[in-house]
Short mmCIF file of C-alpha atoms in Angstrom, two decimals:
data_model
loop_
_atom_site.label_atom_id
_atom_site.label_comp_id
_atom_site.label_asym_id
_atom_site.label_seq_id
_atom_site.Cartn_x
_atom_site.Cartn_y
_atom_site.Cartn_z
CA MET D 1 0.00 0.00 0.00
CA THR D 2 1.29 3.47 -0.86
CA ALA D 3 1.74 5.83 2.09
CA THR D 4 0.13 9.26 1.77
CA LEU D 5 1.26 12.67 2.94
CA PHE D 6 -1.57 14.39 4.80
CA VAL D 7 -2.46 17.28 7.08
CA ALA D 8 -5.53 17.25 9.31
CA GLY D 9 -6.77 19.69 11.88
CA MET D 10 -8.62 22.86 12.67
CA SER D 11 -7.81 26.54 12.50
CA HIS D 12 -9.33 29.95 13.10
CA ARG D 13 -11.12 29.43 9.78
CA THR D 14 -12.91 26.24 10.78
CA ALA D 15 -13.30 26.15 14.56
CA PRO D 16 -14.12 28.66 17.33
CA VAL D 17 -11.45 29.52 19.86
CA GLU D 18 -13.27 27.66 22.68
CA VAL D 19 -12.66 24.43 20.77
CA ARG D 20 -9.11 25.22 19.58
CA GLU D 21 -7.97 26.19 23.05
CA VAL D 22 -9.06 22.82 24.43
CA LEU D 23 -6.83 20.91 22.03
CA ALA D 24 -3.87 23.31 22.23
CA LEU D 25 -1.50 21.42 24.52
CA GLU D 26 1.70 22.46 26.24
CA GLU D 27 5.00 21.15 24.92
CA ASP D 28 5.35 18.40 27.52
CA LYS D 29 1.89 17.07 26.67
CA LEU D 30 2.62 17.21 22.94
CA ARG D 31 5.80 15.30 23.59
CA GLU D 32 3.77 12.57 25.33
CA VAL D 33 1.31 12.40 22.44
CA LEU D 34 4.09 12.14 19.86
CA ALA D 35 5.84 9.46 21.89
CA VAL D 36 2.71 7.31 22.03
CA LEU D 37 1.76 7.81 18.39
CA GLY D 38 5.32 7.35 17.19
CA ALA D 39 5.64 4.03 18.96
CA ASP D 40 2.28 2.43 18.21
CA GLY D 41 0.35 4.75 15.90
CA PRO D 42 -0.68 4.14 12.33
CA ALA D 43 1.47 6.96 10.90
CA ALA D 44 5.00 6.40 9.61
CA GLU D 45 5.79 10.07 10.24
CA LEU D 46 4.04 12.65 12.40
CA MET D 47 4.29 16.28 13.49
CA ILE D 48 1.84 18.38 15.51
CA LEU D 49 1.49 22.15 15.11
CA SER D 50 -0.34 23.65 18.09
CA THR D 51 -0.86 27.42 18.31
CA CYS D 52 -3.64 29.72 19.47
CA ASN D 53 -5.00 29.79 15.92
CA ARG D 54 -4.54 26.21 14.75
CA VAL D 55 -4.08 22.61 15.85
CA GLU D 56 -2.85 20.54 12.93
CA VAL D 57 -1.30 17.12 12.47
CA TYR D 58 1.08 16.59 9.57
CA GLY D 59 1.81 12.98 8.76
CA VAL D 60 2.62 10.16 6.36
CA ALA D 61 0.41 7.08 6.64
CA ASP D 62 -1.06 4.24 4.62
CA VAL D 63 -4.52 5.24 5.86
CA PRO D 64 -4.56 8.95 6.72
CA GLY D 65 -8.03 8.68 8.25
CA GLU D 66 -6.81 6.21 10.86
CA ALA D 67 -3.76 8.33 11.64
CA ARG D 68 -5.90 11.46 11.98
CA ALA D 69 -8.32 9.72 14.32
CA ALA D 70 -5.51 8.34 16.46
CA ALA D 71 -3.81 11.73 16.71
CA PHE D 72 -6.90 13.71 17.70
CA ARG D 73 -8.07 10.98 20.02
CA ALA D 74 -4.72 11.26 21.83
CA LEU D 75 -4.81 15.09 21.84
CA GLY D 76 -8.35 15.15 23.20
CA ALA D 77 -7.60 12.57 25.88
CA HIS D 78 -5.49 15.11 27.75
CA ARG D 79 -8.49 17.42 28.12
CA GLY D 80 -11.32 14.88 28.32
CA VAL D 81 -12.56 15.64 24.81
CA THR D 82 -13.75 12.79 22.62
CA LEU D 83 -12.88 12.39 18.96
CA ALA D 84 -16.58 12.52 18.10
CA ALA D 85 -16.80 16.01 19.63
CA VAL D 86 -14.12 17.50 17.36
CA GLU D 87 -14.44 15.28 14.28
CA PRO D 88 -16.96 17.56 12.50
CA LEU D 89 -14.53 20.49 12.76
CA LEU D 90 -11.51 18.67 11.32
CA VAL D 91 -10.34 19.34 7.79
CA THR D 92 -8.02 16.97 5.95
CA ALA D 93 -5.87 17.50 2.86
CA THR D 94 -3.58 14.98 1.20
CA GLN D 95 -0.60 15.01 -1.14
CA GLU D 96 -0.58 18.16 -3.32
CA GLU D 97 -3.18 19.97 -1.18
CA ALA D 98 -1.25 19.06 1.97
CA VAL D 99 1.98 20.42 0.50
CA ARG D 100 0.25 23.63 -0.53
CA HIS D 101 -1.28 24.03 2.92
CA ALA D 102 2.06 23.50 4.68
CA PHE D 103 3.75 26.12 2.51
CA ARG D 104 0.91 28.64 2.97
CA VAL D 105 0.90 28.18 6.75
CA ALA D 106 4.68 28.60 7.08
CA ALA D 107 4.58 31.66 4.81
CA SER D 108 1.80 33.20 6.95
CA LEU D 109 -0.66 33.27 4.05
CA ASP D 110 -3.19 31.28 6.09
CA SER D 111 -2.77 33.37 9.24
CA LEU D 112 -5.46 35.48 10.87
CA VAL D 113 -3.30 38.50 10.04
CA VAL D 114 -1.60 37.70 6.73
CA GLY D 115 2.13 38.25 6.95
CA GLU D 116 2.47 38.03 10.75
CA PRO D 117 5.92 36.64 11.55
CA GLN D 118 5.21 34.43 14.59
CA ILE D 119 3.80 31.44 12.72
CA LEU D 120 7.09 30.52 11.04
CA GLY D 121 8.81 30.21 14.41
CA GLN D 122 5.91 28.11 15.69
CA VAL D 123 6.17 25.74 12.72
CA LYS D 124 9.91 25.43 13.28
CA ASP D 125 9.32 24.66 16.96
CA ALA D 126 6.77 21.97 16.06
CA PHE D 127 9.19 20.37 13.62
CA ALA D 128 12.03 20.49 16.14
CA LEU D 129 9.83 18.79 18.74
CA ALA D 130 8.88 16.04 16.28
CA GLN D 131 12.56 15.59 15.41
CA ALA D 132 13.40 15.28 19.10
CA CYS D 133 10.67 12.65 19.46
CA ARG D 134 11.94 10.86 16.32
CA THR D 135 8.54 10.95 14.62
CA VAL D 136 9.64 12.60 11.37
CA GLY D 137 11.26 10.85 8.42
CA PRO D 138 12.39 11.77 4.92
CA VAL D 139 9.02 13.05 3.65
CA LEU D 140 8.18 15.45 6.50
CA SER D 141 11.82 16.53 6.72
CA ALA D 142 11.81 17.42 3.04
CA LEU D 143 8.39 19.09 3.34
CA MET D 144 9.38 21.29 6.27
CA SER D 145 12.78 22.14 4.82
CA GLN D 146 11.13 23.46 1.69
CA ALA D 147 8.32 25.12 3.68
CA PHE D 148 10.92 27.16 5.59
CA SER D 149 12.57 28.08 2.31
CA VAL D 150 9.24 29.15 0.80
CA ALA D 151 8.45 31.28 3.86
CA LYS D 152 11.80 33.02 3.57
CA ARG D 153 11.27 33.73 -0.13
CA VAL D 154 7.79 35.11 0.50
CA ARG D 155 9.15 37.42 3.17
CA THR D 156 12.10 38.65 1.11
CA GLU D 157 10.54 38.73 -2.36
CA THR D 158 7.15 40.26 -1.51
CA GLU D 159 5.87 43.02 0.78
CA VAL D 160 3.53 40.70 2.68
CA GLY D 161 5.35 41.06 5.99
CA ARG D 162 6.76 44.55 5.69
CA LEU D 163 3.74 46.75 6.24
CA ALA D 164 2.66 47.46 9.80
CA VAL D 165 -0.80 46.20 10.71
CA SER D 166 -1.11 47.22 14.36
CA VAL D 167 -1.59 50.72 15.73
CA SER D 168 1.65 50.55 17.71
CA SER D 169 3.81 49.26 14.88
CA THR D 170 2.20 51.73 12.49
CA ALA D 171 3.17 54.58 14.80
CA VAL D 172 6.77 53.40 14.72
CA GLU D 173 6.66 53.04 10.94
CA LEU D 174 5.43 56.65 10.61
CA ALA D 175 8.14 57.87 12.97
CA ARG D 176 10.75 56.16 10.82
CA LYS D 177 9.37 57.90 7.73
CA ILE D 178 9.57 61.30 9.42
CA PHE D 179 13.04 60.93 10.91
CA GLY D 180 14.65 58.40 8.59
CA SER D 181 16.59 56.66 11.33
CA LEU D 182 15.29 56.48 14.90
CA GLU D 183 18.77 56.05 16.34
CA GLY D 184 19.17 58.45 19.27
CA LYS D 185 15.71 60.00 18.94
CA GLY D 186 14.32 60.93 22.35
CA VAL D 187 10.87 59.67 23.38
CA LEU D 188 8.42 61.09 25.91
CA LEU D 189 5.68 58.71 27.05
CA LEU D 190 2.59 60.35 28.56
CA GLY D 191 0.50 57.82 30.46
CA ALA D 192 1.21 54.18 31.09
CA GLY D 193 -1.27 52.25 28.98
CA GLU D 194 -0.44 48.91 27.39
CA MET D 195 -0.59 50.22 23.82
CA ALA D 196 1.65 53.17 24.64
CA GLU D 197 4.14 50.89 26.38
CA LEU D 198 4.23 48.61 23.32
CA ALA D 199 4.81 51.58 21.01
CA ALA D 200 7.61 52.80 23.29
CA ARG D 201 9.24 49.37 23.29
CA LEU D 202 9.07 49.17 19.49
CA LEU D 203 10.62 52.62 19.18
CA MET D 204 13.44 51.68 21.50
CA GLU D 205 14.02 48.41 19.61
CA SER D 206 14.52 50.62 16.56
CA GLY D 207 17.22 52.58 18.37
CA ALA D 208 15.20 55.46 19.88
CA MET D 209 16.54 56.78 23.19
CA PRO D 210 16.51 58.23 25.81
CA LEU D 211 13.01 57.54 27.10
CA TYR D 212 11.11 59.71 29.58
CA VAL D 213 7.85 58.69 31.27
CA ALA D 214 5.27 61.06 32.76
CA ASN D 215 2.10 59.90 34.44
CA ARG D 216 -0.53 61.34 36.71
CA THR D 217 0.51 58.71 39.26
CA ALA D 218 4.21 59.27 39.87
CA ALA D 219 4.81 55.77 41.24
CA ARG D 220 3.44 54.22 38.07
CA ALA D 221 5.70 56.48 36.00
CA ARG D 222 8.73 55.35 38.02
CA ASP D 223 7.82 51.66 37.66
CA LEU D 224 7.36 51.89 33.92
CA ALA D 225 10.47 54.00 33.47
CA GLN D 226 12.46 51.40 35.36
CA ALA D 227 10.99 48.57 33.25
CA LEU D 228 11.90 50.38 30.04
CA ALA D 229 15.29 51.65 31.20
CA GLY D 230 13.96 55.22 31.06
CA THR D 231 13.58 58.20 33.36
CA ALA D 232 10.43 59.31 35.18
CA VAL D 233 9.52 63.00 34.92
CA ALA D 234 6.73 65.08 36.44
CA MET D 235 3.66 66.00 34.41
CA SER D 236 4.50 69.64 35.05
CA ASP D 237 7.76 69.13 33.13
CA VAL D 238 6.02 67.88 29.99
CA PRO D 239 6.00 71.24 28.08
CA ALA D 240 9.73 71.64 28.60
CA MET D 241 10.43 67.99 27.73
CA MET D 242 8.67 68.37 24.38
CA ALA D 243 11.41 70.75 23.32
CA ARG D 244 14.05 68.09 24.06
CA VAL D 245 12.57 64.83 22.74
CA ASP D 246 11.62 63.96 19.14
CA VAL D 247 8.62 61.66 19.68
CA VAL D 248 5.75 62.10 22.15
CA ILE D 249 3.39 59.19 22.78
CA ALA D 250 0.25 60.39 24.56
CA ALA D 251 -1.96 57.70 26.02
CA THR D 252 -3.57 59.00 29.17
CA ALA D 253 -7.14 58.56 30.37
CA ALA D 254 -7.51 62.31 30.90
CA PRO D 255 -10.93 63.69 29.87
CA GLU D 256 -9.29 66.74 28.29
CA PRO D 257 -6.17 67.26 26.16
CA VAL D 258 -2.88 67.18 28.07
CA VAL D 259 -0.89 68.63 25.17
CA ARG D 260 -2.08 72.13 24.37
CA VAL D 261 -1.42 74.16 21.24
CA ALA D 262 0.48 76.78 23.20
CA ASP D 263 2.84 74.18 24.67
CA ALA D 264 3.42 72.53 21.29
CA ARG D 265 4.04 75.92 19.65
CA ALA D 266 6.61 76.82 22.29
CA ALA D 267 8.30 73.45 21.87
CA ALA D 268 8.38 73.79 18.07
CA HIS D 269 9.91 77.27 18.39
CA ALA D 270 12.61 75.97 20.72
CA ARG D 271 13.38 73.04 18.39
CA GLY D 272 14.04 75.20 15.36
CA ALA D 273 14.12 73.01 12.25
CA ARG D 274 13.89 69.71 14.14
CA PRO D 275 10.46 68.05 13.62
CA LEU D 276 8.29 66.90 16.53
CA PHE D 277 6.17 63.76 16.13
CA LEU D 278 3.17 63.23 18.42
CA ILE D 279 1.33 59.90 18.59
CA ASP D 280 -2.05 60.43 20.25
CA LEU D 281 -3.42 57.08 21.42
CA GLY D 282 -5.86 58.61 23.89
CA VAL D 283 -9.64 58.48 23.62
CA PRO D 284 -10.72 61.22 24.24
CA ARG D 285 -7.75 62.63 22.36
CA ASN D 286 -4.82 63.79 24.49
CA VAL D 287 -3.54 66.35 21.97
CA GLU D 288 -5.47 69.38 20.82
CA ALA D 289 -6.38 68.95 17.15
CA ALA D 290 -4.95 72.34 16.17
CA VAL D 291 -1.45 71.12 17.12
CA ASN D 292 -1.28 69.35 13.76
CA HIS D 293 -1.41 72.74 11.99
CA LEU D 294 1.87 73.91 13.51
CA ASP D 295 4.93 73.97 11.28
CA GLY D 296 7.31 71.10 11.95
CA VAL D 297 4.79 69.26 14.14
CA PHE D 298 3.22 65.97 13.01
CA CYS D 299 0.37 64.51 15.03
CA TYR D 300 -1.49 61.24 14.39
CA ASP D 301 -4.46 60.14 16.49
CA VAL D 302 -5.91 56.62 16.69
CA ASP D 303 -8.22 57.17 13.71
CA ASP D 304 -5.29 58.35 11.57
CA LEU D 305 -3.28 55.32 12.61
CA GLN D 306 -6.19 52.96 12.03
CA GLN D 307 -6.58 54.29 8.47
CA VAL D 308 -2.93 53.52 7.83
CA VAL D 309 -3.39 50.04 9.32
CA GLU D 310 -6.35 49.33 7.05
CA ALA D 311 -4.45 50.60 4.00
CA ASN D 312 -1.51 48.37 4.91
CA LEU D 313 -3.83 45.37 5.33
CA ARG D 314 -5.23 45.96 1.86
CA GLU D 315 -1.71 46.21 0.48
CA ARG D 316 -0.76 42.98 2.24
CA GLN D 317 -3.66 41.24 0.57
CA ARG D 318 -2.43 42.44 -2.82
CA GLU D 319 1.08 41.23 -2.02
CA ALA D 320 -0.39 37.93 -0.84
CA GLN D 321 -1.50 37.26 -4.40
CA ARG D 322 2.11 37.46 -5.53
CA ALA D 323 3.09 35.16 -2.69
CA GLU D 324 0.43 32.63 -3.71
CA SER D 325 1.99 32.40 -7.18
CA LEU D 326 5.38 31.77 -5.61
CA VAL D 327 3.86 29.04 -3.42
CA GLU D 328 2.33 27.32 -6.44
CA ARG D 329 5.71 27.13 -8.17
CA GLU D 330 7.29 25.69 -5.05
CA VAL D 331 4.49 23.12 -4.67
CA ALA D 332 5.26 21.81 -8.17
CA LYS D 333 8.96 21.56 -7.32
CA PHE D 334 8.30 19.70 -4.10
CA LEU D 335 5.93 17.21 -5.72
CA ALA D 336 8.67 16.37 -8.24
CA ARG D 337 11.11 16.00 -5.36
CA LEU D 338 8.62 13.85 -3.44
CA ARG D 339 8.33 11.51 -6.38
CA ASP D 340 12.13 11.22 -6.48
CA VAL D 341 12.03 10.29 -2.80
CA GLU D 342 9.71 7.46 -3.79
CA VAL D 343 12.30 5.78 -6.02
CA VAL D 344 15.47 6.70 -4.13
CA PRO D 345 15.49 3.54 -1.93
CA THR D 346 15.22 1.35 -5.05
CA ILE D 347 18.02 3.27 -6.77
CA VAL D 348 20.21 2.87 -3.70
CA SER D 349 19.46 -0.85 -3.50
CA LEU D 350 20.18 -1.25 -7.20
CA ARG D 351 23.54 0.48 -6.90
CA GLU D 352 24.47 -1.61 -3.88
CA ARG D 353 23.45 -4.80 -5.69
CA LEU D 354 25.58 -4.13 -8.76
CA GLU D 355 28.47 -2.80 -6.70
CA ALA D 356 28.52 -6.06 -4.74
CA ILE D 357 28.60 -8.02 -8.01
CA ARG D 358 31.33 -5.79 -9.43
CA ARG D 359 33.48 -6.05 -6.33
CA GLY D 360 33.09 -9.83 -6.20
CA GLU D 361 33.98 -10.37 -9.84
CA LEU D 362 36.89 -7.94 -9.66
CA ASP D 363 38.35 -9.75 -6.65
CA LYS D 364 38.08 -13.06 -8.52
CA ALA D 365 39.86 -11.62 -11.56
CA LEU D 366 42.66 -10.13 -9.48
CA ALA D 367 43.08 -13.43 -7.66
CA ARG D 368 43.96 -14.98 -11.01
CA LEU D 369 46.50 -12.21 -11.63
CA PRO D 370 48.72 -12.31 -8.54
CA GLY D 371 51.50 -10.48 -10.32
CA ALA D 372 49.29 -7.72 -11.68
CA SER D 373 50.87 -4.31 -11.46
CA GLU D 374 49.17 -1.36 -9.74
CA GLU D 375 48.47 0.12 -13.15
CA THR D 376 46.68 -3.08 -14.24
CA ARG D 377 44.62 -3.08 -11.04
CA GLN D 378 43.58 0.52 -11.61
CA VAL D 379 42.59 -0.24 -15.21
CA LEU D 380 40.41 -3.17 -14.11
CA GLU D 381 38.87 -1.05 -11.33
CA ALA D 382 37.97 1.72 -13.76
CA LEU D 383 36.73 -0.75 -16.40
CA SER D 384 34.38 -2.51 -13.97
CA GLN D 385 33.02 0.77 -12.59
CA SER D 386 32.39 2.06 -16.08
CA ILE D 387 30.46 -1.10 -17.01
CA VAL D 388 28.30 -0.83 -13.85
CA ASN D 389 27.55 2.84 -14.49
CA LYS D 390 26.47 2.11 -18.05
CA VAL D 391 24.27 -0.76 -16.92
CA LEU D 392 22.66 1.41 -14.21
CA HIS D 393 22.08 4.45 -16.37
CA THR D 394 18.95 3.32 -18.20
CA PRO D 395 17.02 1.75 -15.27
CA ILE D 396 17.81 4.71 -12.99
CA GLU D 397 16.68 7.23 -15.57
CA LYS D 398 13.58 5.15 -16.19
CA LEU D 399 12.80 5.07 -12.48
CA ARG D 400 13.16 8.83 -12.15
CA ASP D 401 11.20 9.64 -15.30
CA SER D 402 8.37 7.27 -14.49
CA SER D 403 8.19 8.55 -10.93
CA ARG D 404 7.88 12.16 -12.09
CA ALA D 405 5.16 11.02 -14.50
CA GLY D 406 3.28 9.38 -11.64
CA HIS D 407 4.08 5.75 -12.56
CA GLY D 408 6.99 5.17 -10.22
CA ARG D 409 5.48 2.30 -8.29
CA ARG D 410 5.13 0.05 -11.35
CA TRP D 411 8.75 0.59 -12.40
CA ILE D 412 9.99 0.05 -8.86
CA GLU D 413 8.44 -3.42 -9.01
CA VAL D 414 9.83 -4.12 -12.49
CA VAL D 415 13.39 -3.10 -11.62
CA SER D 416 13.28 -4.95 -8.32
CA GLU D 417 12.13 -8.10 -10.07
CA VAL D 418 14.67 -7.90 -12.92
CA PHE D 419 17.67 -7.24 -10.68
CA GLY D 420 16.61 -9.54 -7.88
CA LEU D 421 16.37 -6.89 -5.18
CA ARG D 422 15.21 -8.20 -1.86
CA PRO D 423 11.60 -7.45 -0.92
CA GLY D 424 12.85 -5.56 2.11
CA ASP D 425 14.73 -3.22 -0.20
CA ARG D 426 11.52 -2.10 -1.84
CA PRO D 427 10.04 1.08 -0.45
CA ASP D 428 6.65 0.88 1.15
CA ARG D 429 5.51 4.15 -0.31
#
């Protein structure tokens, strides 16, 4: 029976989070599941990808349905969930569709937010865990190796992952456009909200520094400043600080603006030609709207940032179309490679068989020529190798060609029969 490459599971597209979260196991539990399935399961190869958005089993099995059932029965057993409860939500793809799915997942084309970078690391972690549990073989190894390559090409050859799609990352992207480089750009953080903290961290990761934190509660300002390796300042010092820093992130819960036009005008005057960038994440807004009319002052509120996010998402979708074309080309390459994998064991056995014959006959010939010179021995060695290579050429080419044409199995049997290869040498798939 021919083994089949398959992927089965559920994702954010097919199952609600309350179901996905039940089957999403910790690494130690996944290790237990792989150990059990690897030892006694119906799959020759197996890998489990478990994230907040998907739980998928990649495998190679004679009967994919049995392997899928065994895998999800084992996953559910850890949380008291029966196979029958999740079966209607499972989706299965085999061979070409499975390859395409693996490439699209690794390249983040199947993600909730297309182009997000985390999924590739999660796929790599899943593969590494399966390797550690010795549940992957030549097919899944080849599949994942090419999936990682495809993901890298999608990221470097398209714009899918380059456009910011969160408010915080968009703010940083806009700051980079205004200043070019963020190296050494000072940042003033007003408030201590989660979104503002994330934007500050992203700015600092891009080289922005120093960081100052002002908050209505001084203790909170000190704590956050310490966490971000910054300096706490008093709210009363904010107008003066705006003249010193380059980026102001305002994210307070104040019912009225905390950055007034007069303060921003004074700061702009003191800065001369140096621009001032204000990111207003507050609702109600923390910065008076008229600030944006001042020369050299750029202010974006949450609606402005959200418009940029939506534009970037649309652009990502357009870039995703280019990425899909790249994936299709790589799927065709992998399928050809997969078919080669099918005949490789027979080719290896064939070479070993003829090499054993060559070596045996050469030893017999040399035994009859005890006085043969080194030159004669080398000539006989080269002659016998040449004969073997010529004999092997046609059957090996035939095996490869027929495999790529989808008829590899028949020629595997023919070659094995003609050259007397042992049944154990014949590949199962």
